Amino acid sequence: MESIGVLMACPMSSYLERELDKRFKLFRFWNFPQKSEFLNEHADSIRAVVGNAFAGADAELIDSLPKLEIVSSFSVGLDKIDLNKCKEKGIRVTNTPDVLTEDVADLAIGLMLAVLRRICECDRYVRKGLWKTSGDFKLTSKFSGKSVGIIGLGRIGLAIAKRAEAFDCPISYYTRSEKPNTNYKYYPSVVELASNCQILVVACPLTPETHHIVNREVMEALGPKGVLITLVGVLMLMKRSLYLLFLKAD
């Protein structure tokens, strides 16, 4: 019986590679610089694509694999997979939700504390010995009681909200529609959310609709003393707008 071909889109877990190698005929896509030639030769044997948050399966790749049955993402995000093309061709798509929900939420709180208490700056200050010549590091701001606005109240957003509540932080959020069964304040736009919080957390998936969801208007609404925490790709942010605002702040 011919072994099932699996195409791994990019390097990831060595354990995953070993296990796939045991069970299937594994093709490591990054080892083939001539992609077109490789696909022409092996397209009929590849029935699965394995990707992650950095590489997946776009429409061109999907069209080039006539026997493709499943695209599996070794991450939560699906933005590297053309979902419409998969639906059109009846290809299954899987990902790994909840595996890192608690860890990402922990990290979000850690980032808020690090920014407000300026932990990284304090660390550099001590390591350089500046306390000997410049005295104590300047006072920082507390996290407790700060209002937290969350863009995207999914699994991770809810986990962040739960943790922030323990710090007596008022929670508000923005999603496409108001969530039932929650007492958090809902705002129908990101601008309104940013206007009414001190810390803005981006916790939504990267999709065409959320691309550049944090723009100059949102940053101006957040204000010069606001804190922006993003747990997703920088494509959520309009980098030019942020750069101009930083220049203006300086």
PDB file of N, CA, C and O in Angstrom, residues 88-122:
ATOM      1  N   GLU A  88     -14.756  25.370  -0.770  1.00  0.00           N
ATOM      2  CA  GLU A  88     -15.137  25.115  -2.164  1.00  0.00           C
ATOM      3  C   GLU A  88     -14.777  23.694  -2.589  1.00  0.00           C
ATOM      4  O   GLU A  88     -15.532  23.035  -3.313  1.00  0.00           O
ATOM      5  N   LYS A  89     -13.634  23.198  -2.138  1.00  0.00           N
ATOM      6  CA  LYS A  89     -13.147  21.880  -2.558  1.00  0.00           C
ATOM      7  C   LYS A  89     -13.467  20.769  -1.559  1.00  0.00           C
ATOM      8  O   LYS A  89     -13.064  19.617  -1.751  1.00  0.00           O
ATOM      9  N   GLY A  90     -14.174  21.106  -0.487  1.00  0.00           N
ATOM     10  CA  GLY A  90     -14.542  20.099   0.493  1.00  0.00           C
ATOM     11  C   GLY A  90     -13.373  19.564   1.297  1.00  0.00           C
ATOM     12  O   GLY A  90     -13.357  18.396   1.703  1.00  0.00           O
ATOM     13  N   ILE A  91     -12.376  20.420   1.544  1.00  0.00           N
ATOM     14  CA  ILE A  91     -11.179  20.018   2.285  1.00  0.00           C
ATOM     15  C   ILE A  91     -11.359  20.337   3.770  1.00  0.00           C
ATOM     16  O   ILE A  91     -11.724  21.465   4.135  1.00  0.00           O
ATOM     17  N   ARG A  92     -11.104  19.378   4.616  1.00  0.00           N
ATOM     18  CA  ARG A  92     -11.221  19.598   6.067  1.00  0.00           C
ATOM     19  C   ARG A  92     -10.107  20.525   6.548  1.00  0.00           C
ATOM     20  O   ARG A  92      -8.988  20.463   6.047  1.00  0.00           O
ATOM     21  N   VAL A  93     -10.424  21.342   7.555  1.00  0.00           N
ATOM     22  CA  VAL A  93      -9.441  22.232   8.170  1.00  0.00           C
ATOM     23  C   VAL A  93      -9.505  22.036   9.682  1.00  0.00           C
ATOM     24  O   VAL A  93     -10.586  22.058  10.268  1.00  0.00           O
ATOM     25  N   THR A  94      -8.347  21.823  10.299  1.00  0.00           N
ATOM     26  CA  THR A  94      -8.300  21.671  11.754  1.00  0.00           C
ATOM     27  C   THR A  94      -7.240  22.598  12.346  1.00  0.00           C
ATOM     28  O   THR A  94      -6.310  23.015  11.655  1.00  0.00           O
ATOM     29  N   ASN A  95      -7.412  22.926  13.616  1.00  0.00           N
ATOM     30  CA  ASN A  95      -6.410  23.725  14.334  1.00  0.00           C
ATOM     31  C   ASN A  95      -6.333  23.246  15.782  1.00  0.00           C
ATOM     32  O   ASN A  95      -6.886  22.190  16.110  1.00  0.00           O
ATOM     33  N   THR A  96      -5.665  23.992  16.636  1.00  0.00           N
ATOM     34  CA  THR A  96      -5.456  23.544  18.020  1.00  0.00           C
ATOM     35  C   THR A  96      -5.964  24.580  19.020  1.00  0.00           C
ATOM     36  O   THR A  96      -5.180  25.188  19.753  1.00  0.00           O
ATOM     37  N   PRO A  97      -7.275  24.800  19.080  1.00  0.00           N
ATOM     38  CA  PRO A  97      -7.802  25.767  20.047  1.00  0.00           C
ATOM     39  C   PRO A  97      -7.638  25.275  21.475  1.00  0.00           C
ATOM     40  O   PRO A  97      -7.593  24.064  21.731  1.00  0.00           O
ATOM     41  N   ASP A  98      -7.515  26.226  22.400  1.00  0.00           N
ATOM     42  CA  ASP A  98      -7.452  25.974  23.846  1.00  0.00           C
ATOM     43  C   ASP A  98      -6.121  25.431  24.348  1.00  0.00           C
ATOM     44  O   ASP A  98      -5.891  25.405  25.559  1.00  0.00           O
ATOM     45  N   VAL A  99      -5.238  25.012  23.448  1.00  0.00           N
ATOM     46  CA  VAL A  99      -3.961  24.457  23.902  1.00  0.00           C
ATOM     47  C   VAL A  99      -3.163  25.512  24.668  1.00  0.00           C
ATOM     48  O   VAL A  99      -2.542  25.217  25.699  1.00  0.00           O
ATOM     49  N   LEU A 100      -3.175  26.746  24.174  1.00  0.00           N
ATOM     50  CA  LEU A 100      -2.355  27.804  24.788  1.00  0.00           C
ATOM     51  C   LEU A 100      -3.194  28.957  25.345  1.00  0.00           C
ATOM     52  O   LEU A 100      -2.659  30.019  25.658  1.00  0.00           O
ATOM     53  N   THR A 101      -4.497  28.759  25.474  1.00  0.00           N
ATOM     54  CA  THR A 101      -5.366  29.847  25.937  1.00  0.00           C
ATOM     55  C   THR A 101      -4.901  30.430  27.270  1.00  0.00           C
ATOM     56  O   THR A 101      -4.744  31.652  27.411  1.00  0.00           O
ATOM     57  N   GLU A 102      -4.687  29.557  28.239  1.00  0.00           N
ATOM     58  CA  GLU A 102      -4.309  30.030  29.575  1.00  0.00           C
ATOM     59  C   GLU A 102      -2.924  30.675  29.560  1.00  0.00           C
ATOM     60  O   GLU A 102      -2.690  31.683  30.229  1.00  0.00           O
ATOM     61  N   ASP A 103      -2.016  30.107  28.776  1.00  0.00           N
ATOM     62  CA  ASP A 103      -0.653  30.648  28.708  1.00  0.00           C
ATOM     63  C   ASP A 103      -0.637  32.042  28.076  1.00  0.00           C
ATOM     64  O   ASP A 103       0.076  32.944  28.548  1.00  0.00           O
ATOM     65  N   VAL A 104      -1.419  32.212  27.010  1.00  0.00           N
ATOM     66  CA  VAL A 104      -1.465  33.517  26.344  1.00  0.00           C
ATOM     67  C   VAL A 104      -2.098  34.555  27.257  1.00  0.00           C
ATOM     68  O   VAL A 104      -1.644  35.707  27.337  1.00  0.00           O
ATOM     69  N   ALA A 105      -3.141  34.151  27.978  1.00  0.00           N
ATOM     70  CA  ALA A 105      -3.777  35.082  28.911  1.00  0.00           C
ATOM     71  C   ALA A 105      -2.811  35.474  30.034  1.00  0.00           C
ATOM     72  O   ALA A 105      -2.758  36.643  30.440  1.00  0.00           O
ATOM     73  N   ASP A 106      -2.043  34.505  30.536  1.00  0.00           N
ATOM     74  CA  ASP A 106      -1.021  34.816  31.545  1.00  0.00           C
ATOM     75  C   ASP A 106      -0.028  35.831  30.996  1.00  0.00           C
ATOM     76  O   ASP A 106       0.359  36.791  31.685  1.00  0.00           O
ATOM     77  N   LEU A 107       0.407  35.591  29.765  1.00  0.00           N
ATOM     78  CA  LEU A 107       1.387  36.488  29.141  1.00  0.00           C
ATOM     79  C   LEU A 107       0.819  37.894  28.981  1.00  0.00           C
ATOM     80  O   LEU A 107       1.525  38.888  29.185  1.00  0.00           O
ATOM     81  N   ALA A 108      -0.456  37.990  28.618  1.00  0.00           N
ATOM     82  CA  ALA A 108      -1.084  39.309  28.457  1.00  0.00           C
ATOM     83  C   ALA A 108      -1.014  40.113  29.749  1.00  0.00           C
ATOM     84  O   ALA A 108      -0.679  41.308  29.745  1.00  0.00           O
ATOM     85  N   ILE A 109      -1.328  39.463  30.871  1.00  0.00           N
ATOM     86  CA  ILE A 109      -1.242  40.146  32.166  1.00  0.00           C
ATOM     87  C   ILE A 109       0.198  40.519  32.469  1.00  0.00           C
ATOM     88  O   ILE A 109       0.505  41.612  32.965  1.00  0.00           O
ATOM     89  N   GLY A 110       1.121  39.604  32.149  1.00  0.00           N
ATOM     90  CA  GLY A 110       2.541  39.898  32.353  1.00  0.00           C
ATOM     91  C   GLY A 110       3.000  41.103  31.557  1.00  0.00           C
ATOM     92  O   GLY A 110       3.767  41.938  32.056  1.00  0.00           O
ATOM     93  N   LEU A 111       2.537  41.219  30.323  1.00  0.00           N
ATOM     94  CA  LEU A 111       2.901  42.368  29.489  1.00  0.00           C
ATOM     95  C   LEU A 111       2.350  43.668  30.067  1.00  0.00           C
ATOM     96  O   LEU A 111       3.019  44.707  30.063  1.00  0.00           O
ATOM     97  N   MET A 112       1.119  43.618  30.557  1.00  0.00           N
ATOM     98  CA  MET A 112       0.532  44.825  31.156  1.00  0.00           C
ATOM     99  C   MET A 112       1.344  45.273  32.368  1.00  0.00           C
ATOM    100  O   MET A 112       1.649  46.460  32.537  1.00  0.00           O
ATOM    101  N   LEU A 113       1.686  44.317  33.218  1.00  0.00           N
ATOM    102  CA  LEU A 113       2.482  44.642  34.400  1.00  0.00           C
ATOM    103  C   LEU A 113       3.865  45.163  34.006  1.00  0.00           C
ATOM    104  O   LEU A 113       4.372  46.137  34.586  1.00  0.00           O
ATOM    105  N   ALA A 114       4.463  44.534  32.987  1.00  0.00           N
ATOM    106  CA  ALA A 114       5.800  44.935  32.558  1.00  0.00           C
ATOM    107  C   ALA A 114       5.821  46.360  32.015  1.00  0.00           C
ATOM    108  O   ALA A 114       6.742  47.132  32.290  1.00  0.00           O
ATOM    109  N   VAL A 115       4.779  46.711  31.249  1.00  0.00           N
ATOM    110  CA  VAL A 115       4.722  48.053  30.671  1.00  0.00           C
ATOM    111  C   VAL A 115       4.437  49.102  31.738  1.00  0.00           C
ATOM    112  O   VAL A 115       5.129  50.131  31.828  1.00  0.00           O
ATOM    113  N   LEU A 116       3.422  48.857  32.547  1.00  0.00           N
ATOM    114  CA  LEU A 116       3.026  49.861  33.533  1.00  0.00           C
ATOM    115  C   LEU A 116       4.055  50.029  34.650  1.00  0.00           C
ATOM    116  O   LEU A 116       4.332  51.143  35.094  1.00  0.00           O
ATOM    117  N   ARG A 117       4.642  48.915  35.096  1.00  0.00           N
ATOM    118  CA  ARG A 117       5.649  48.992  36.154  1.00  0.00           C
ATOM    119  C   ARG A 117       7.055  49.172  35.596  1.00  0.00           C
ATOM    120  O   ARG A 117       8.023  49.253  36.341  1.00  0.00           O
ATOM    121  N   ARG A 118       7.158  49.212  34.257  1.00  0.00           N
ATOM    122  CA  ARG A 118       8.422  49.453  33.541  1.00  0.00           C
ATOM    123  C   ARG A 118       9.514  48.482  34.007  1.00  0.00           C
ATOM    124  O   ARG A 118      10.659  48.860  34.269  1.00  0.00           O
ATOM    125  N   ILE A 119       9.111  47.221  34.077  1.00  0.00           N
ATOM    126  CA  ILE A 119       9.999  46.200  34.632  1.00  0.00           C
ATOM    127  C   ILE A 119      11.263  46.022  33.793  1.00  0.00           C
ATOM    128  O   ILE A 119      12.373  45.903  34.339  1.00  0.00           O
ATOM    129  N   CYS A 120      11.109  46.014  32.479  1.00  0.00           N
ATOM    130  CA  CYS A 120      12.293  45.837  31.619  1.00  0.00           C
ATOM    131  C   CYS A 120      13.259  47.012  31.752  1.00  0.00           C
ATOM    132  O   CYS A 120      14.481  46.825  31.790  1.00  0.00           O
ATOM    133  N   GLU A 121      12.704  48.221  31.825  1.00  0.00           N
ATOM    134  CA  GLU A 121      13.559  49.402  31.998  1.00  0.00           C
ATOM    135  C   GLU A 121      14.266  49.378  33.354  1.00  0.00           C
ATOM    136  O   GLU A 121      15.449  49.725  33.462  1.00  0.00           O
ATOM    137  N   CYS A 122      13.531  48.960  34.370  1.00  0.00           N
ATOM    138  CA  CYS A 122      14.142  48.866  35.709  1.00  0.00           C
ATOM    139  C   CYS A 122      15.292  47.854  35.704  1.00  0.00           C
ATOM    140  O   CYS A 122      16.345  48.093  36.311  1.00  0.00           O
TER     141      CYS A 122
END
